[in-house]
Amino acid sequence: MLKKLFMEIKQRKTKKKINKIKENLVFIERINLLIEKIENFKIKFIEITIYAQDIDLTSYYLSQHNLENNSNKYYFKTKNEAIILLKKYKKIYEQRITKTKEKYGKSIVLEGGSIHQDGEGTIYTTEECLLNPNRNPDLTKEEIEEHLKQYLNAQKIIWIPRGVYNDETSGHVDNLLHIITPGHVVLTWTDDKNDPQYERSLEALTFLKNSTDAKGRKIKVTKLHQSAPLFITKSEAENREKSPRFANRTEGFRMPASYVNFYITNKTIIIATCYLLLSPFY
């Protein structure tokens, strides 16, 4: 529920921010066009007419510059006088854009599976996912942390290096671990040192055992063994969803199968089952 609310708030704020920025960019573009036209005049002195709606001039600003107003037209005796004033208003709109960005902050790409929250101030995520260039290339790790803390009321972010091997979500944390209770997680595991997932799970285990949560507790880790490796069959590859996201799902592609990505209700746990018989390559 918190994740959904967070995304809805961000979507509304992002839309409002974008609209405000677009509005000011329109006025800046109009001013640039007016300046270009005025500068191209070949004579030095000219009477120039500028319509108020073109640059959103207000009576307050007009009075500050003692401009004449006649049917929403403003007259300048020299082109230099007009250009100076237009540049002043261009600066005003640029300042409005800066203030809008400061007020609403930067946008953040954050799907539900990219974080886990324990309800007591700790958020788990992976660097592989949230620091991936396909998510938030204009945000630093510190800025992402600030977003999560501000909007999800978190005190500590635990950054696990990587997610599950071959995970096309760029390493969603929900496929790697699940919170059982605050301070206790289950972790995708394999004992097979030749399995490419072994290195990732060991890395996460070592990292978690040397970490504490927002309450200062040492994190308890319970290993949950992954299924036998599952591979895309020829028929599955031929019938796969035709989209760039699944471009790698050709015959023989190893799926990021995990039992950790389950869903807890009040009285039931919903968990995926992975059948060995579906994997002719194992």
Short mmCIF file of C-alpha atoms in Angstrom, two decimals:
data_model
loop_
_atom_site.label_atom_id
_atom_site.label_comp_id
_atom_site.label_asym_id
_atom_site.label_seq_id
_atom_site.Cartn_x
_atom_site.Cartn_y
_atom_site.Cartn_z
CA MET A 1 0.00 0.00 0.00
CA LEU A 2 2.82 2.41 0.88
CA LYS A 3 4.62 1.63 -2.37
CA LYS A 4 1.44 2.30 -4.38
CA LEU A 5 0.75 5.55 -2.51
CA PHE A 6 4.36 6.64 -3.03
CA MET A 7 4.13 6.09 -6.78
CA GLU A 8 0.77 7.90 -7.03
CA ILE A 9 2.15 10.92 -5.17
CA LYS A 10 5.24 11.01 -7.36
CA GLN A 11 3.17 10.71 -10.54
CA ARG A 12 0.93 13.63 -9.55
CA LYS A 13 3.86 15.80 -8.49
CA THR A 14 5.88 14.90 -11.56
CA LYS A 15 2.97 15.77 -13.87
CA LYS A 16 2.44 19.12 -12.13
CA LYS A 17 6.16 19.88 -12.27
CA ILE A 18 6.39 19.02 -15.96
CA ASN A 19 3.37 21.20 -16.79
CA LYS A 20 4.82 24.19 -14.95
CA ILE A 21 8.19 23.77 -16.64
CA LYS A 22 6.58 23.39 -20.07
CA GLU A 23 4.51 26.54 -19.50
CA ASN A 24 7.59 28.60 -18.72
CA LEU A 25 9.58 27.07 -21.58
CA VAL A 26 6.85 28.19 -23.98
CA PHE A 27 7.22 31.79 -22.82
CA ILE A 28 11.02 31.59 -23.05
CA GLU A 29 10.75 30.34 -26.63
CA ARG A 30 8.38 33.19 -27.51
CA ILE A 31 10.79 35.71 -26.03
CA ASN A 32 13.72 34.20 -27.95
CA LEU A 33 11.77 34.52 -31.20
CA LEU A 34 10.88 38.14 -30.44
CA ILE A 35 14.49 38.99 -29.62
CA GLU A 36 15.65 37.35 -32.85
CA LYS A 37 13.13 39.34 -34.90
CA ILE A 38 14.07 42.62 -33.20
CA GLU A 39 17.81 42.05 -33.62
CA ASN A 40 17.30 41.48 -37.34
CA PHE A 41 15.83 44.93 -37.84
CA LYS A 42 18.28 46.90 -40.00
CA ILE A 43 17.45 50.34 -38.61
CA LYS A 44 18.64 51.50 -35.19
CA PHE A 45 15.52 53.31 -33.95
CA ILE A 46 12.09 51.81 -34.36
CA GLU A 47 8.76 51.70 -32.63
CA ILE A 48 8.17 48.05 -31.64
CA THR A 49 4.83 46.60 -30.61
CA ILE A 50 4.80 43.59 -28.26
CA TYR A 51 1.56 41.88 -27.31
CA ALA A 52 1.23 41.10 -23.63
CA GLN A 53 0.01 37.53 -24.15
CA ASP A 54 3.18 36.71 -26.05
CA ILE A 55 5.36 37.07 -22.98
CA ASP A 56 2.85 36.99 -20.14
CA LEU A 57 3.64 40.51 -18.93
CA THR A 58 1.78 41.57 -15.80
CA SER A 59 0.64 45.03 -14.77
CA TYR A 60 3.06 44.88 -11.84
CA TYR A 61 6.12 44.35 -14.01
CA LEU A 62 4.93 46.91 -16.52
CA SER A 63 4.59 49.55 -13.84
CA GLN A 64 8.13 48.86 -12.67
CA HIS A 65 9.45 49.79 -16.09
CA ASN A 66 7.04 52.68 -16.76
CA LEU A 67 5.83 51.09 -19.98
CA GLU A 68 2.94 52.56 -21.91
CA ASN A 69 -0.09 50.35 -22.23
CA ASN A 70 -2.58 50.78 -25.06
CA SER A 71 -4.96 47.86 -25.77
CA ASN A 72 -2.46 45.34 -24.45
CA LYS A 73 0.31 46.69 -26.65
CA TYR A 74 3.65 47.96 -25.34
CA TYR A 75 5.77 50.43 -27.23
CA PHE A 76 9.55 50.89 -27.28
CA LYS A 77 11.37 53.70 -29.06
CA THR A 78 14.54 51.66 -29.62
CA LYS A 79 15.12 48.00 -30.31
CA ASN A 80 17.82 47.90 -27.64
CA GLU A 81 15.29 49.02 -25.04
CA ALA A 82 12.95 46.20 -26.06
CA ILE A 83 15.69 43.57 -26.05
CA ILE A 84 16.88 44.53 -22.56
CA LEU A 85 13.39 44.20 -21.14
CA LEU A 86 12.72 40.94 -22.94
CA LYS A 87 15.92 39.45 -21.56
CA LYS A 88 14.86 40.47 -18.07
CA TYR A 89 11.61 38.57 -18.50
CA LYS A 90 13.43 35.62 -19.98
CA LYS A 91 15.47 35.49 -16.80
CA ILE A 92 12.29 35.59 -14.72
CA TYR A 93 10.94 32.51 -16.52
CA GLU A 94 14.26 30.71 -16.17
CA GLN A 95 14.17 31.41 -12.44
CA ARG A 96 10.63 30.05 -12.25
CA ILE A 97 11.81 26.80 -13.85
CA THR A 98 14.65 26.53 -11.34
CA LYS A 99 12.29 27.13 -8.42
CA THR A 100 9.84 24.53 -9.77
CA LYS A 101 12.60 21.93 -9.98
CA GLU A 102 13.72 22.78 -6.44
CA LYS A 103 10.17 22.60 -5.10
CA TYR A 104 9.15 19.30 -6.66
CA GLY A 105 12.55 17.67 -6.75
CA LYS A 106 13.84 15.28 -9.37
CA SER A 107 11.72 12.42 -10.63
CA ILE A 108 12.67 8.86 -9.71
CA VAL A 109 12.01 5.56 -11.44
CA LEU A 110 11.00 3.06 -8.78
CA GLU A 111 8.94 -0.09 -9.34
CA GLY A 112 7.47 -2.05 -6.46
CA GLY A 113 9.89 -4.96 -6.88
CA SER A 114 12.93 -2.73 -6.59
CA ILE A 115 12.52 -2.20 -2.83
CA HIS A 116 11.46 -4.07 0.29
CA GLN A 117 10.45 -2.21 3.47
CA ASP A 118 10.26 -3.71 6.96
CA GLY A 119 7.79 -1.15 8.38
CA GLU A 120 10.31 -0.03 11.00
CA GLY A 121 12.45 2.33 8.97
CA THR A 122 14.58 -0.04 6.89
CA ILE A 123 14.48 -0.36 3.11
CA TYR A 124 16.31 -3.06 1.18
CA THR A 125 17.30 -2.56 -2.45
CA THR A 126 20.10 -3.44 -4.88
CA GLU A 127 22.67 -1.18 -6.45
CA GLU A 128 22.31 -3.17 -9.66
CA CYS A 129 18.71 -1.98 -9.98
CA LEU A 130 18.31 1.56 -8.65
CA LEU A 131 21.77 2.70 -9.75
CA ASN A 132 21.32 1.22 -13.20
CA PRO A 133 21.56 3.85 -16.00
CA ASN A 134 18.17 2.63 -17.27
CA ARG A 135 16.51 3.84 -14.05
CA ASN A 136 17.86 7.08 -12.65
CA PRO A 137 20.86 8.28 -14.65
CA ASP A 138 20.50 11.85 -13.36
CA LEU A 139 20.36 10.89 -9.67
CA THR A 140 23.23 10.04 -7.38
CA LYS A 141 23.03 7.27 -4.81
CA GLU A 142 22.68 9.90 -2.08
CA GLU A 143 19.79 11.62 -3.90
CA ILE A 144 17.94 8.31 -4.34
CA GLU A 145 18.40 7.63 -0.62
CA GLU A 146 16.94 11.03 0.18
CA HIS A 147 13.88 10.31 -1.97
CA LEU A 148 13.28 6.98 -0.26
CA LYS A 149 13.74 8.41 3.22
CA GLN A 150 11.53 11.42 2.57
CA TYR A 151 8.59 9.67 0.92
CA LEU A 152 8.67 6.30 2.68
CA ASN A 153 9.63 7.59 6.12
CA ALA A 154 12.76 5.41 6.16
CA GLN A 155 15.82 5.90 8.30
CA LYS A 156 18.21 3.46 6.64
CA ILE A 157 18.69 2.09 3.13
CA ILE A 158 20.51 -1.24 2.79
CA TRP A 159 22.16 -1.43 -0.63
CA ILE A 160 22.82 -5.04 -1.61
CA PRO A 161 25.24 -5.10 -4.57
CA ARG A 162 23.40 -7.40 -7.01
CA GLY A 163 20.16 -9.28 -7.53
CA VAL A 164 19.45 -12.69 -9.03
CA TYR A 165 21.52 -13.85 -12.00
CA ASN A 166 19.99 -13.02 -15.40
CA ASP A 167 17.15 -11.04 -13.85
CA GLU A 168 15.78 -8.83 -16.62
CA THR A 169 14.48 -6.34 -14.07
CA SER A 170 18.10 -5.28 -13.54
CA GLY A 171 18.27 -7.07 -10.21
CA HIS A 172 14.99 -6.48 -8.37
CA VAL A 173 15.51 -7.09 -4.67
CA ASP A 174 12.19 -8.94 -4.35
CA ASN A 175 13.61 -11.85 -6.35
CA LEU A 176 16.68 -12.02 -4.09
CA LEU A 177 15.28 -11.67 -0.58
CA HIS A 178 12.05 -11.30 1.35
CA ILE A 179 11.43 -9.78 4.78
CA ILE A 180 9.93 -12.23 7.26
CA THR A 181 9.95 -9.90 10.25
CA PRO A 182 11.93 -6.73 10.90
CA GLY A 183 15.56 -7.80 11.20
CA HIS A 184 14.95 -11.23 9.58
CA VAL A 185 15.07 -12.00 5.84
CA VAL A 186 15.09 -15.05 3.61
CA LEU A 187 17.71 -15.09 0.88
CA THR A 188 17.81 -16.93 -2.44
CA TRP A 189 20.54 -19.55 -2.11
CA THR A 190 22.40 -22.33 -3.85
CA ASP A 191 25.20 -24.60 -2.60
CA ASP A 192 26.46 -25.18 -6.13
CA LYS A 193 29.66 -23.16 -6.46
CA ASN A 194 29.58 -23.62 -10.23
CA ASP A 195 26.17 -21.96 -10.45
CA PRO A 196 26.50 -18.26 -11.45
CA GLN A 197 23.97 -17.45 -8.72
CA TYR A 198 26.29 -18.79 -5.99
CA GLU A 199 28.65 -15.81 -6.17
CA ARG A 200 25.75 -13.35 -6.02
CA SER A 201 24.02 -15.07 -3.09
CA LEU A 202 27.28 -15.36 -1.14
CA GLU A 203 28.00 -11.69 -1.81
CA ALA A 204 24.55 -10.74 -0.47
CA LEU A 205 24.86 -13.06 2.54
CA THR A 206 28.23 -11.58 3.52
CA PHE A 207 26.93 -8.05 3.07
CA LEU A 208 23.77 -8.64 5.12
CA LYS A 209 25.57 -10.37 7.97
CA ASN A 210 27.81 -7.35 8.30
CA SER A 211 24.91 -4.89 8.24
CA THR A 212 22.43 -3.61 10.81
CA ASP A 213 18.93 -2.29 10.20
CA ALA A 214 17.42 1.07 11.17
CA LYS A 215 16.95 -0.15 14.76
CA GLY A 216 20.56 -1.27 15.05
CA ARG A 217 19.72 -4.97 14.92
CA LYS A 218 22.02 -7.48 13.28
CA ILE A 219 20.18 -8.93 10.31
CA LYS A 220 19.22 -12.60 10.58
CA VAL A 221 19.43 -14.41 7.25
CA THR A 222 17.64 -17.66 6.41
CA LYS A 223 18.70 -19.36 3.20
CA LEU A 224 15.95 -20.44 0.81
CA HIS A 225 17.33 -22.68 -1.92
CA GLN A 226 16.48 -21.73 -5.48
CA SER A 227 14.92 -24.17 -7.90
CA ALA A 228 16.98 -26.19 -10.32
CA PRO A 229 17.97 -23.94 -13.23
CA LEU A 230 15.11 -23.33 -15.64
CA PHE A 231 15.76 -22.66 -19.31
CA ILE A 232 13.56 -21.37 -22.11
CA THR A 233 12.44 -24.17 -24.40
CA LYS A 234 12.16 -23.85 -28.16
CA SER A 235 8.37 -23.58 -28.07
CA GLU A 236 8.49 -20.99 -25.28
CA ALA A 237 11.03 -18.95 -27.23
CA GLU A 238 8.84 -19.02 -30.34
CA ASN A 239 5.76 -17.92 -28.39
CA ARG A 240 7.43 -15.39 -26.13
CA GLU A 241 6.20 -11.85 -25.82
CA LYS A 242 7.60 -9.83 -28.71
CA SER A 243 9.10 -6.85 -26.93
CA PRO A 244 12.59 -5.37 -26.39
CA ARG A 245 12.40 -6.26 -22.71
CA PHE A 246 12.39 -10.00 -23.49
CA ALA A 247 14.75 -9.88 -26.46
CA ASN A 248 17.16 -12.28 -24.72
CA ARG A 249 14.54 -14.96 -24.14
CA THR A 250 15.75 -17.26 -26.86
CA GLU A 251 15.97 -21.04 -26.63
CA GLY A 252 18.31 -22.04 -23.80
CA PHE A 253 18.07 -18.71 -21.93
CA ARG A 254 18.27 -19.27 -18.18
CA MET A 255 15.31 -17.83 -16.29
CA PRO A 256 15.80 -15.93 -13.00
CA ALA A 257 13.69 -18.47 -11.11
CA SER A 258 13.36 -17.88 -7.38
CA TYR A 259 11.12 -19.08 -4.55
CA VAL A 260 11.79 -15.87 -2.62
CA ASN A 261 9.48 -13.76 -4.75
CA PHE A 262 6.34 -14.77 -2.85
CA TYR A 263 3.36 -12.79 -1.58
CA ILE A 264 2.14 -12.79 2.02
CA THR A 265 -1.54 -12.25 2.86
CA ASN A 266 -3.13 -12.35 6.32
CA LYS A 267 -3.41 -16.14 6.38
CA THR A 268 -1.77 -17.36 3.18
CA ILE A 269 1.56 -17.28 1.36
CA ILE A 270 1.33 -17.35 -2.43
CA ILE A 271 4.49 -18.80 -3.95
CA ALA A 272 5.55 -19.85 -7.45
CA THR A 273 6.38 -23.47 -8.17
CA CYS A 274 9.22 -24.36 -10.52
CA TYR A 275 9.02 -27.74 -12.19
CA LEU A 276 12.21 -29.54 -13.09
CA LEU A 277 10.46 -31.41 -15.91
CA LEU A 278 10.01 -28.13 -17.76
CA SER A 279 13.78 -27.81 -18.03
CA PRO A 280 15.25 -30.21 -20.61
CA PHE A 281 18.68 -28.58 -20.34
CA TYR A 282 19.30 -29.55 -16.71
#
